[in-house]
mmCIF file of C-alpha atoms and ligand atoms in Angstrom:
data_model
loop_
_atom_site.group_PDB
_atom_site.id
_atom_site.type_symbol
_atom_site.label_atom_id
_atom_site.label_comp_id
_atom_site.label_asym_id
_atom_site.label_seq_id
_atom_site.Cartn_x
_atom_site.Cartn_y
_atom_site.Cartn_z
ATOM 1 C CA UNK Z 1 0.000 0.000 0.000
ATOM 2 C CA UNK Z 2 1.676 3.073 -0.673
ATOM 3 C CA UNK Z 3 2.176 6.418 1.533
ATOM 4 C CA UNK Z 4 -0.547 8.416 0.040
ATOM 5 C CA UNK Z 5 -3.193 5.921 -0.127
ATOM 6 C CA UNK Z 6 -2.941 5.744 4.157
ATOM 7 C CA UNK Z 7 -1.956 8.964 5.092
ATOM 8 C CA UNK Z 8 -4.525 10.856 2.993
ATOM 9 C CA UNK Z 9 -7.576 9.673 4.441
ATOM 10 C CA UNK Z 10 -6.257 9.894 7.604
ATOM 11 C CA UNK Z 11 -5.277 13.677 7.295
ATOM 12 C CA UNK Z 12 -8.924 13.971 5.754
ATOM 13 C CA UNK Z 13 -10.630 12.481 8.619
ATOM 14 C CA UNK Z 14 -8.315 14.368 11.121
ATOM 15 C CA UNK Z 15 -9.630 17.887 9.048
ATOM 16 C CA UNK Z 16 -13.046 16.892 8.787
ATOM 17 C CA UNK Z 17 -12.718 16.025 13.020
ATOM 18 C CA UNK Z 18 -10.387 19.743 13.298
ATOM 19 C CA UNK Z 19 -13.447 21.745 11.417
ATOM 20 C CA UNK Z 20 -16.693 20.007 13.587
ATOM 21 C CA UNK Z 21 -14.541 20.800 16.531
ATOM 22 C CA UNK Z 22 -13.907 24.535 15.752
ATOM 23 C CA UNK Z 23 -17.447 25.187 13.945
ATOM 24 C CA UNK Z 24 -18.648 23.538 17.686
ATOM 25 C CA UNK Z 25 -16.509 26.162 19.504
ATOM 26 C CA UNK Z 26 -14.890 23.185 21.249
ATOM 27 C CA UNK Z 27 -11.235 22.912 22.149
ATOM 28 C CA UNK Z 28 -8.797 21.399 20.024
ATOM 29 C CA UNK Z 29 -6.049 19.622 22.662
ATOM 30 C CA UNK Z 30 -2.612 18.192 21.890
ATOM 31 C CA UNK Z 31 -3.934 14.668 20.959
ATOM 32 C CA UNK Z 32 -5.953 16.064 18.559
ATOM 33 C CA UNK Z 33 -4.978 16.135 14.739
ATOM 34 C CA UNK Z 34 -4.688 19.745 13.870
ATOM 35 C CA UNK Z 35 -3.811 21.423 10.051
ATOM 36 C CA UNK Z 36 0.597 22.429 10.070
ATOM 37 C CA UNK Z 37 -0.231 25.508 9.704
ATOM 38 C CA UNK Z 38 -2.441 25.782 13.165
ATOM 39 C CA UNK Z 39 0.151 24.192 15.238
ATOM 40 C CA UNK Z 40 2.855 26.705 13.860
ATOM 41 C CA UNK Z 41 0.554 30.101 14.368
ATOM 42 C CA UNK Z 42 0.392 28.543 17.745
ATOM 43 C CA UNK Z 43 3.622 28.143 18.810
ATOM 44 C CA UNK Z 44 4.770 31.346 16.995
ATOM 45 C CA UNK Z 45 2.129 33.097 18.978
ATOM 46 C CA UNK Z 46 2.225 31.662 22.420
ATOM 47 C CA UNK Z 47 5.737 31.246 22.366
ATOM 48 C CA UNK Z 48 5.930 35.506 21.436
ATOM 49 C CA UNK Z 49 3.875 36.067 24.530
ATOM 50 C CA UNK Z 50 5.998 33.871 26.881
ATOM 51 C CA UNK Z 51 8.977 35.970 25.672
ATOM 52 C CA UNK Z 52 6.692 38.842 26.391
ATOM 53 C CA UNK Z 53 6.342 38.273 29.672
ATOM 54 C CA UNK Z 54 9.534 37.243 30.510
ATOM 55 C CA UNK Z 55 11.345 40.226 28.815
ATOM 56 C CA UNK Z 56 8.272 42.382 30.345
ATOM 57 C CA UNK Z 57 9.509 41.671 34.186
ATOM 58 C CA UNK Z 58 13.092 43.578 33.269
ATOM 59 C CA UNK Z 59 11.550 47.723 33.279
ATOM 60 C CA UNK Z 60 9.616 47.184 36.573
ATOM 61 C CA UNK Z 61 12.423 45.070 38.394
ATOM 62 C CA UNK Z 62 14.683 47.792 37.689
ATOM 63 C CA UNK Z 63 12.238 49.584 40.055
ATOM 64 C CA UNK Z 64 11.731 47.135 42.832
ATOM 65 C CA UNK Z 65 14.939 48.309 44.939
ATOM 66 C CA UNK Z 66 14.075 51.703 44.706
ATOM 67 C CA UNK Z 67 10.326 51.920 45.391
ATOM 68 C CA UNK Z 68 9.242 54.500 48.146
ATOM 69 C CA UNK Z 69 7.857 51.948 50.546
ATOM 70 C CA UNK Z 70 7.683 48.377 52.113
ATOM 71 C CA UNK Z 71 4.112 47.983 50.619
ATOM 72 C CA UNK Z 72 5.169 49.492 47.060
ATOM 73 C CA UNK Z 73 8.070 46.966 47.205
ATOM 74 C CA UNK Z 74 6.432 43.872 47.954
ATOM 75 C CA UNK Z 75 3.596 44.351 45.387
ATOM 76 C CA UNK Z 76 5.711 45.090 43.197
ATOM 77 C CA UNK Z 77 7.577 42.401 43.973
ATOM 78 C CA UNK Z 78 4.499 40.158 43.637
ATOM 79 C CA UNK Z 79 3.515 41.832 40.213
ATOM 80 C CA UNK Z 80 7.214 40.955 38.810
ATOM 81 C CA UNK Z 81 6.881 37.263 39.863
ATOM 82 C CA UNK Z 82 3.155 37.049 38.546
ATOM 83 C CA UNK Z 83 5.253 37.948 34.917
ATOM 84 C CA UNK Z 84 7.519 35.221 35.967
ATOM 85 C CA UNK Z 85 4.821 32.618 35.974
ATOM 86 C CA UNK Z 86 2.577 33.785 32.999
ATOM 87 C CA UNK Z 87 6.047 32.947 31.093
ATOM 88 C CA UNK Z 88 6.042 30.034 32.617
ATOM 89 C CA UNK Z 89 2.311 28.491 32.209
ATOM 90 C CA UNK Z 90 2.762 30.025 28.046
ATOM 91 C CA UNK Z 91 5.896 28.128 27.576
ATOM 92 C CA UNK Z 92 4.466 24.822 28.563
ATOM 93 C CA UNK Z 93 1.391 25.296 27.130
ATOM 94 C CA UNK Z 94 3.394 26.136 23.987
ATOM 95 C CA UNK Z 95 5.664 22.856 24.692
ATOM 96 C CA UNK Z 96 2.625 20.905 24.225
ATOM 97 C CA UNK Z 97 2.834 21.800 20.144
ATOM 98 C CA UNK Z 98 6.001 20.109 19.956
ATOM 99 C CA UNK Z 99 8.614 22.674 20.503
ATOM 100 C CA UNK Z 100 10.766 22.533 23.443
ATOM 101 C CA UNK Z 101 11.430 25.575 26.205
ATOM 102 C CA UNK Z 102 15.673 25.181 25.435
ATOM 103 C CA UNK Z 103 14.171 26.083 21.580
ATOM 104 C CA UNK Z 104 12.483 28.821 22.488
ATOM 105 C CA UNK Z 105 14.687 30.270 24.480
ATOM 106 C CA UNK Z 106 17.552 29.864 21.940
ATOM 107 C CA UNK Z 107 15.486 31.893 19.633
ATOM 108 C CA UNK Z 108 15.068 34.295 21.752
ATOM 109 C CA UNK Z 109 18.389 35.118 23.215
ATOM 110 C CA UNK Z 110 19.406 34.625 19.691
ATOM 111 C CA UNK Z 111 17.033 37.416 18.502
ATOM 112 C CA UNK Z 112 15.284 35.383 16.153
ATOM 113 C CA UNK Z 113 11.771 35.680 18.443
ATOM 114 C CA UNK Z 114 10.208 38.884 18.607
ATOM 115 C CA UNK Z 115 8.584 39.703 21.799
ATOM 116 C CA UNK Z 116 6.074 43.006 22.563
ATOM 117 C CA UNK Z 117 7.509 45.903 21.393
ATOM 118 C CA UNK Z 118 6.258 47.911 24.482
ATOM 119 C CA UNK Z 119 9.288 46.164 26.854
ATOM 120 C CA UNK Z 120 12.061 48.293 24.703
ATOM 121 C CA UNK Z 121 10.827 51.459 26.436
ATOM 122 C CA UNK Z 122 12.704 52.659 29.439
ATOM 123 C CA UNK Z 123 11.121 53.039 32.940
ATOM 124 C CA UNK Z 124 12.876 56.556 34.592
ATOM 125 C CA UNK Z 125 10.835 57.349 37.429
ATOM 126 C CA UNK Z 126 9.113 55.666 39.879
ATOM 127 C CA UNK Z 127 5.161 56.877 37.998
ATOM 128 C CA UNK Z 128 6.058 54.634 35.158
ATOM 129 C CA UNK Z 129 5.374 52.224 37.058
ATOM 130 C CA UNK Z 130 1.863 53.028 37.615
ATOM 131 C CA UNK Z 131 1.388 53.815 34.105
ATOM 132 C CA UNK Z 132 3.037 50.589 33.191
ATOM 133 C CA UNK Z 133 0.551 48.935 35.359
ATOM 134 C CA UNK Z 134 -2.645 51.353 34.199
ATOM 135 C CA UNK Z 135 -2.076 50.751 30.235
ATOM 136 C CA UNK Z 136 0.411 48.054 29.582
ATOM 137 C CA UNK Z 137 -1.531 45.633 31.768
ATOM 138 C CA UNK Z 138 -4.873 47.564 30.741
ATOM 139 C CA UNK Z 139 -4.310 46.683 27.235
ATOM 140 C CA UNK Z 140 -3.001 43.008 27.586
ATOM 141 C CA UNK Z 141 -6.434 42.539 29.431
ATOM 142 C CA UNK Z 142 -8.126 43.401 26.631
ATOM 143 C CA UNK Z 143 -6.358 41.745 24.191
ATOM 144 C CA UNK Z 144 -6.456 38.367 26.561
ATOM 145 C CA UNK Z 145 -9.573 38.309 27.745
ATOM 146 C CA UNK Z 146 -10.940 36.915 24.414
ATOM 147 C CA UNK Z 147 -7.962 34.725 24.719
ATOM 148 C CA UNK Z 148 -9.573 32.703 27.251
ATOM 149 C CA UNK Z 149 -11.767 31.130 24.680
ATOM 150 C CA UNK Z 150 -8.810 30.233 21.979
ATOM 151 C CA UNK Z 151 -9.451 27.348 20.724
ATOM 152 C CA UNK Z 152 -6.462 25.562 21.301
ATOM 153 C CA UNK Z 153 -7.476 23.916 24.976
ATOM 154 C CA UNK Z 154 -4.004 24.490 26.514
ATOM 155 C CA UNK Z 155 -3.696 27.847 25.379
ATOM 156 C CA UNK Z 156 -6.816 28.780 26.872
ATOM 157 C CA UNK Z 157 -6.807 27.696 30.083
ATOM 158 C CA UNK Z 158 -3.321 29.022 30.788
ATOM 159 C CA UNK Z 159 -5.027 32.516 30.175
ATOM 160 C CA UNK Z 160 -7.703 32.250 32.382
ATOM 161 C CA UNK Z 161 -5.282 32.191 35.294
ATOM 162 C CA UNK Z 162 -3.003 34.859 33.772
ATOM 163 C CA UNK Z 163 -6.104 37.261 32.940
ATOM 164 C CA UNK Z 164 -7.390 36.952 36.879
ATOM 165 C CA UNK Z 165 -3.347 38.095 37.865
ATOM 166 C CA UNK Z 166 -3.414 40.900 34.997
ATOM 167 C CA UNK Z 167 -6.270 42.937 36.627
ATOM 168 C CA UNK Z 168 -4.691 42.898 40.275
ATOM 169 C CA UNK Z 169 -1.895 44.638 38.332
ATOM 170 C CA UNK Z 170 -3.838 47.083 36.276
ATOM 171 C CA UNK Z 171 -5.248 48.275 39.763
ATOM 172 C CA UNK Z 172 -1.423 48.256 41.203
ATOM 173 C CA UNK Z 173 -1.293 50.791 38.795
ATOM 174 C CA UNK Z 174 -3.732 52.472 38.753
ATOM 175 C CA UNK Z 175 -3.839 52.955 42.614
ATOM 176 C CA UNK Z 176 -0.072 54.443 42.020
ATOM 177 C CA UNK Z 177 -1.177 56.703 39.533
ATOM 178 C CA UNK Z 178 -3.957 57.763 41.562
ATOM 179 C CA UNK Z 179 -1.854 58.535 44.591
ATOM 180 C CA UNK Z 180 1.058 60.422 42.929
ATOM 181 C CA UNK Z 181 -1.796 62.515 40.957
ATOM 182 C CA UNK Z 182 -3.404 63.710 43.963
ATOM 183 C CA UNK Z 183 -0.101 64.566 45.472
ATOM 184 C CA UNK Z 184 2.194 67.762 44.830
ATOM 185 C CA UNK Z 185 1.772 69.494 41.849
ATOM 186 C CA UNK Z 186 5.585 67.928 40.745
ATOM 187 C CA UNK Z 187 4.011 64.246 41.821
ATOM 188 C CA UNK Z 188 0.980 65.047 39.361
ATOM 189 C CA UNK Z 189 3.181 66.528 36.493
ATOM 190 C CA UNK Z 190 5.362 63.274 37.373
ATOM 191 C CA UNK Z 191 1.993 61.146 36.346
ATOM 192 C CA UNK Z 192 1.554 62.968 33.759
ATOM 193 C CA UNK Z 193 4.576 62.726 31.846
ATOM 194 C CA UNK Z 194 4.782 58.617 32.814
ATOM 195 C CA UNK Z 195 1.214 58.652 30.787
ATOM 196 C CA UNK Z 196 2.457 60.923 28.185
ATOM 197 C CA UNK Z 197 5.284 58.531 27.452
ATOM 198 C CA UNK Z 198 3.313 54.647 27.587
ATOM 199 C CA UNK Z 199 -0.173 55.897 26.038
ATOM 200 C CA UNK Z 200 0.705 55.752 22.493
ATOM 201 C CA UNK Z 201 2.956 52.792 22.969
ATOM 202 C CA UNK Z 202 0.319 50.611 24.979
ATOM 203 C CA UNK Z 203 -2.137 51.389 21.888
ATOM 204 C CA UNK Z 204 0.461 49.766 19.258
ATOM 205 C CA UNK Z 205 0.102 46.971 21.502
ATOM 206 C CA UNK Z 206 -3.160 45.476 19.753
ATOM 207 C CA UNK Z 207 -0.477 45.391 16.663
ATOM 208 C CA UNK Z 208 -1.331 46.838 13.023
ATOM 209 C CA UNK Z 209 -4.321 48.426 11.919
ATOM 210 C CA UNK Z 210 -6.736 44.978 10.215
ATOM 211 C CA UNK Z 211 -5.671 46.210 6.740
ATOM 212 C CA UNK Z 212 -2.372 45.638 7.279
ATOM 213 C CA UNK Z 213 -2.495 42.731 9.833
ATOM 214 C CA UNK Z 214 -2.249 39.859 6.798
ATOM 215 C CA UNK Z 215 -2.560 36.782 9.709
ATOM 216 C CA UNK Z 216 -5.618 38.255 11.516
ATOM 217 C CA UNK Z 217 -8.436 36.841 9.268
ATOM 218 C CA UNK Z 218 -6.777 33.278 9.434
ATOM 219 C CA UNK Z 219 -6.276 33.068 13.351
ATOM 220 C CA UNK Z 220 -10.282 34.560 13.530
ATOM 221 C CA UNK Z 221 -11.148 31.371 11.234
ATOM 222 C CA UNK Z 222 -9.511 29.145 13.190
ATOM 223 C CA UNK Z 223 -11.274 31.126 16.411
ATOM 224 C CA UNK Z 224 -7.582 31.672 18.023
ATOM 225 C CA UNK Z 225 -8.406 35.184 17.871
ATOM 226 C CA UNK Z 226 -12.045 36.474 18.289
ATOM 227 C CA UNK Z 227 -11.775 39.815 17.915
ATOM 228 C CA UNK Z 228 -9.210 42.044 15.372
ATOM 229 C CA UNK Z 229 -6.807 44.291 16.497
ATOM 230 C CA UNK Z 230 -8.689 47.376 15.576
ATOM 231 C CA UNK Z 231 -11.696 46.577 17.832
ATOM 232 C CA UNK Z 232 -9.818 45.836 21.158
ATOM 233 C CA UNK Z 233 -7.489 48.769 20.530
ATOM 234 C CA UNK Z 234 -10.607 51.191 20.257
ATOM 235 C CA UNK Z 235 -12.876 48.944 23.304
ATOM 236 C CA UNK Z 236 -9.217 49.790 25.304
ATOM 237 C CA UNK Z 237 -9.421 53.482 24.731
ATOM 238 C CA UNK Z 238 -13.081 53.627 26.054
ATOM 239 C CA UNK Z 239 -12.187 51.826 28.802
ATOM 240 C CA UNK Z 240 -9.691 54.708 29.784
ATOM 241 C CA UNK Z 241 -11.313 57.572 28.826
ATOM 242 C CA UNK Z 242 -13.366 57.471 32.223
ATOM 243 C CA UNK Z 243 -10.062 56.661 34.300
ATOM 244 C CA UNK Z 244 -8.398 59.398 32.631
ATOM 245 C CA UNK Z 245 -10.983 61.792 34.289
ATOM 246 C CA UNK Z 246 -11.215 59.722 37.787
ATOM 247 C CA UNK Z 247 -6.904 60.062 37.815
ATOM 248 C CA UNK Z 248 -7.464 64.031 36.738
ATOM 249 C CA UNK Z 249 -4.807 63.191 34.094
ATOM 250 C CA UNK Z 250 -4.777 64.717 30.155
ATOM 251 C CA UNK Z 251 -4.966 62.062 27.410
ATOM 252 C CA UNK Z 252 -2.055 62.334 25.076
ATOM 253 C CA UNK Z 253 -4.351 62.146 22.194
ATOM 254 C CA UNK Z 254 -5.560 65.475 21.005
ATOM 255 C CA UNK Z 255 -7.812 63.760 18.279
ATOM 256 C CA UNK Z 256 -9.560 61.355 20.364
ATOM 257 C CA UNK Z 257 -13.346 61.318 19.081
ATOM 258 C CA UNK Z 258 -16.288 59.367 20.173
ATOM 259 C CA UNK Z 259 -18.389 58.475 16.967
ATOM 260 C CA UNK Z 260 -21.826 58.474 17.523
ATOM 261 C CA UNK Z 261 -22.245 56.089 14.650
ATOM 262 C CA UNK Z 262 -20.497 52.934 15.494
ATOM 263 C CA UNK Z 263 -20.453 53.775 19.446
ATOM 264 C CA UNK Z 264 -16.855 53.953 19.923
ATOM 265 C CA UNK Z 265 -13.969 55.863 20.594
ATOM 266 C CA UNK Z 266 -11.655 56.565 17.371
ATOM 267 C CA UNK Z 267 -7.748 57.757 18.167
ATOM 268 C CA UNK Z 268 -5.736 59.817 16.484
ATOM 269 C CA UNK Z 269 -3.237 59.044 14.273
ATOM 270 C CA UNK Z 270 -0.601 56.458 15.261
ATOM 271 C CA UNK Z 271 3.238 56.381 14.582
ATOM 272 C CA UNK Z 272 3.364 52.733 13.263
ATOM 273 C CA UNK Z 273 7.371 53.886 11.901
ATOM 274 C CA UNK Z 274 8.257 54.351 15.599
ATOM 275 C CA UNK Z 275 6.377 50.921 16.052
ATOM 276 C CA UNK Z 276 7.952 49.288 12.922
ATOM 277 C CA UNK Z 277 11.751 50.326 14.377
ATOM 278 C CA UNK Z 278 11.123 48.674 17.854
ATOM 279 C CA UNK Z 279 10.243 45.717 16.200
ATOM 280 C CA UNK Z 280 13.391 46.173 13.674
ATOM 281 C CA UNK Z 281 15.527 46.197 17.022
ATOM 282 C CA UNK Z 282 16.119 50.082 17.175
ATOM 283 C CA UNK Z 283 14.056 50.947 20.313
ATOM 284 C CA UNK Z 284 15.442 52.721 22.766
ATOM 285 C CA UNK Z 285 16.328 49.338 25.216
ATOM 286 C CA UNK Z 286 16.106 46.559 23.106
ATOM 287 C CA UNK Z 287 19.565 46.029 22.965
ATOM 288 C CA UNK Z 288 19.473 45.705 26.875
ATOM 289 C CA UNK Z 289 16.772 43.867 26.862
ATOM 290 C CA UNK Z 290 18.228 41.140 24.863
ATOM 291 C CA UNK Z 291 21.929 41.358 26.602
ATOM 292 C CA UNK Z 292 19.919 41.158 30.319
ATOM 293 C CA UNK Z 293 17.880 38.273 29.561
ATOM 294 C CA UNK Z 294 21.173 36.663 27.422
ATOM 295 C CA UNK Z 295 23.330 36.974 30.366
ATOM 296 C CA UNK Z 296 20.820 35.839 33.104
ATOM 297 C CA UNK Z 297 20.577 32.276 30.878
ATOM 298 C CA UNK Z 298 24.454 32.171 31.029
ATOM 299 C CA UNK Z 299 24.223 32.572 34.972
ATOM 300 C CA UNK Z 300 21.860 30.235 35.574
ATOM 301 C CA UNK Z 301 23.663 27.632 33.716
ATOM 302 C CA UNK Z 302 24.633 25.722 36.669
ATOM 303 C CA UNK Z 303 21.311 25.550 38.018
ATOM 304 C CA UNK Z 304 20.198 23.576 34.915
ATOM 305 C CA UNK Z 305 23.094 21.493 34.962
ATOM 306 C CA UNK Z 306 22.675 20.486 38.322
ATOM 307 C CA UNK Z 307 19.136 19.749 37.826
ATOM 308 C CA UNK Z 308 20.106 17.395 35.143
ATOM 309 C CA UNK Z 309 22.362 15.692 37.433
ATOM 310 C CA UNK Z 310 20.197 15.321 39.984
ATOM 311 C CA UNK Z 311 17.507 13.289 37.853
ATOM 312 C CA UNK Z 312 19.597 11.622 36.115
ATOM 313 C CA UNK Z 313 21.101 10.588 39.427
ATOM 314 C CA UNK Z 314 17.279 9.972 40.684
ATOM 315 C CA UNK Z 315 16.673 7.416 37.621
ATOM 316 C CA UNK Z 316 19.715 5.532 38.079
ATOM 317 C CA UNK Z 317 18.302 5.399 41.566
ATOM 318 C CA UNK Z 318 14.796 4.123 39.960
ATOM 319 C CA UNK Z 319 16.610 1.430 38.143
ATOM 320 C CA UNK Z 320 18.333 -0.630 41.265
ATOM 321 C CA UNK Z 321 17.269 -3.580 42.225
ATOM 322 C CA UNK Z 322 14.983 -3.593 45.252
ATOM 323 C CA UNK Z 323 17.442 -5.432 48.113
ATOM 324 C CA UNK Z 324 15.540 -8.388 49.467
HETATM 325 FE FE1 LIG E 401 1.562 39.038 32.488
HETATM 326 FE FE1 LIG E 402 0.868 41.941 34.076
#
């Protein structure tokens, strides 16, 4: 019997069993048959937001030794390691594709993964961190959210966790914000430059407008992604219109309308060059970024050899003969 004859109706079966599962809005898990293509937008995607987070912990750690308090310090502190394990749960959900965390990693301390663009901005004073906390985290809320209901199984469920941790830091800060902005006049101008400096950025977070987003319509098909990048960027500004006004804050964007029409906010123009060079590698920290995490994989080396030693030592232990 040759090749063709067996694998084709196999692959057709596994396709016809693929599209009943997605048209059912049903989860598609790692013993499932799934098109090359699927598995690939997968691990390109979840593996991008492991990096993501993982990258995303090195602005506010730079912050952790110098915030003003005990209390800003430890929940900060907690916020950081929350980054820690969303990298964590993404990379083994991702391993479940077939790829394993040493690749990714490689690739990434390689530069051959990209990771948000938003983590090659510096961090200089201490309200960064709350608008770190009041956008960045605002915006990856918005964009995960519908992420709970991907429908690859393992992917989902790692985001349900990682979307109930991501709102305990868009309060963090928010509260900061909120604090330094009914403080001295230098505290509120403080805010206000943090904001002026992360709101455009955390709005090219939801990526390029649909026209030019060429692997949006594909991931909505396959009901990875169930919303496009134009509609959570603008459900994200309406969100913070209102918390601009509770924080007594300025939005950076002159333009900003609400159109009667459609029932949304629409922003101003947005410098997708500045976006396109942070993605090139020519934003203001990537180079940093890149050399922190490279050099933090180096100096952990021994910790992964001696885990290696230690179960390889544990299965030769498995593999004695009981004494009678
Ligand atoms: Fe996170
Ligand atoms: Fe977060």
């Amino acid at each position: 019997m040759s090749i063709t004859a067996t694998t084709e109706p196999a692959e057709q079966a596994g396709q016809e069993h693929f599209d009943a599962i997605i048209a059912a809005d049903q989860r598609i898990e790692p013993r499932d048959w799934m098109p090359e293509k699927y598995r690939r937008t997968l691990i390109r995607q979840i593996s991008q937001h492991a990096h993501s987070e993982i990258i995303g912990m090195q602005p506010e750690a730079n912050w952790i030794t110098r915030a003003p308090s005990l209390k800003r310090k430890a929940i900060l502190t907690a916020k950081v390691q929350d980054e820690a394990g969303h990298g964590l749960y993404l990379y083994a959900a991702a391993q479940t594709l077939g790829i394993t965390r040493d690749e990714m990693t490689m690739q990434l301390i390689e530069g051959r993964a990209r990771y948000s663009s938003i983590f090659n901005y510096h961090t200089p004073t201490w309200a960064d961190m709350g608008a770190i906390g009041w956008l960045v985290d605002g915006a990856a809320i918005c964009n995960q959210v519908p992420l709970c209901r991907a429908s690859y199984g393992p992917y989902g469920r790692a985001m349900v966790r990682i979307c109930k941790e991501e709102s305990f830091h868009q309060r963090q800060g928010f509260e900061i914000l909120m604090e330094l902005s009914n403080g001295t006049p230098e505290q509120k101008q403080m805010a206000q430059d943090a904001v002026d400096r992360w709101y455009w950025p955390a709005l090219m977070m939801f990526g390029p407008s649909d026209e030019h987003s060429p692997n949006s319509a594909q991931s909505m098909a396959w009901k990875i992604k169930r919303f496009s990048n134009d509609e959570l960027r603008n459900r994200f500004v309406g969100m913070c219109v209102p918390q601009f006004e509770a924080l007594g804050l300025e939005c950076p964007d002159k333009d900003l309308r609400f159109d009667e029409e459609t029932g949304t906010w629409i922003t101003g123009e947005i410098d997708w060059d500045e976006f396109n060079a942070i993605l090139d590698g020519r934003g203001p920290a990537n180079t940093q970024r890149l050399r922190h995490r490279r050099e933090a994989h180096e100096s952990g080396a021994w910790v992964r050899e001696a885990a290696a030693e230690y179960a390889r030592k544990q299965r030769e232990r498995d593999q004695q003969p009981i004494a009678a």
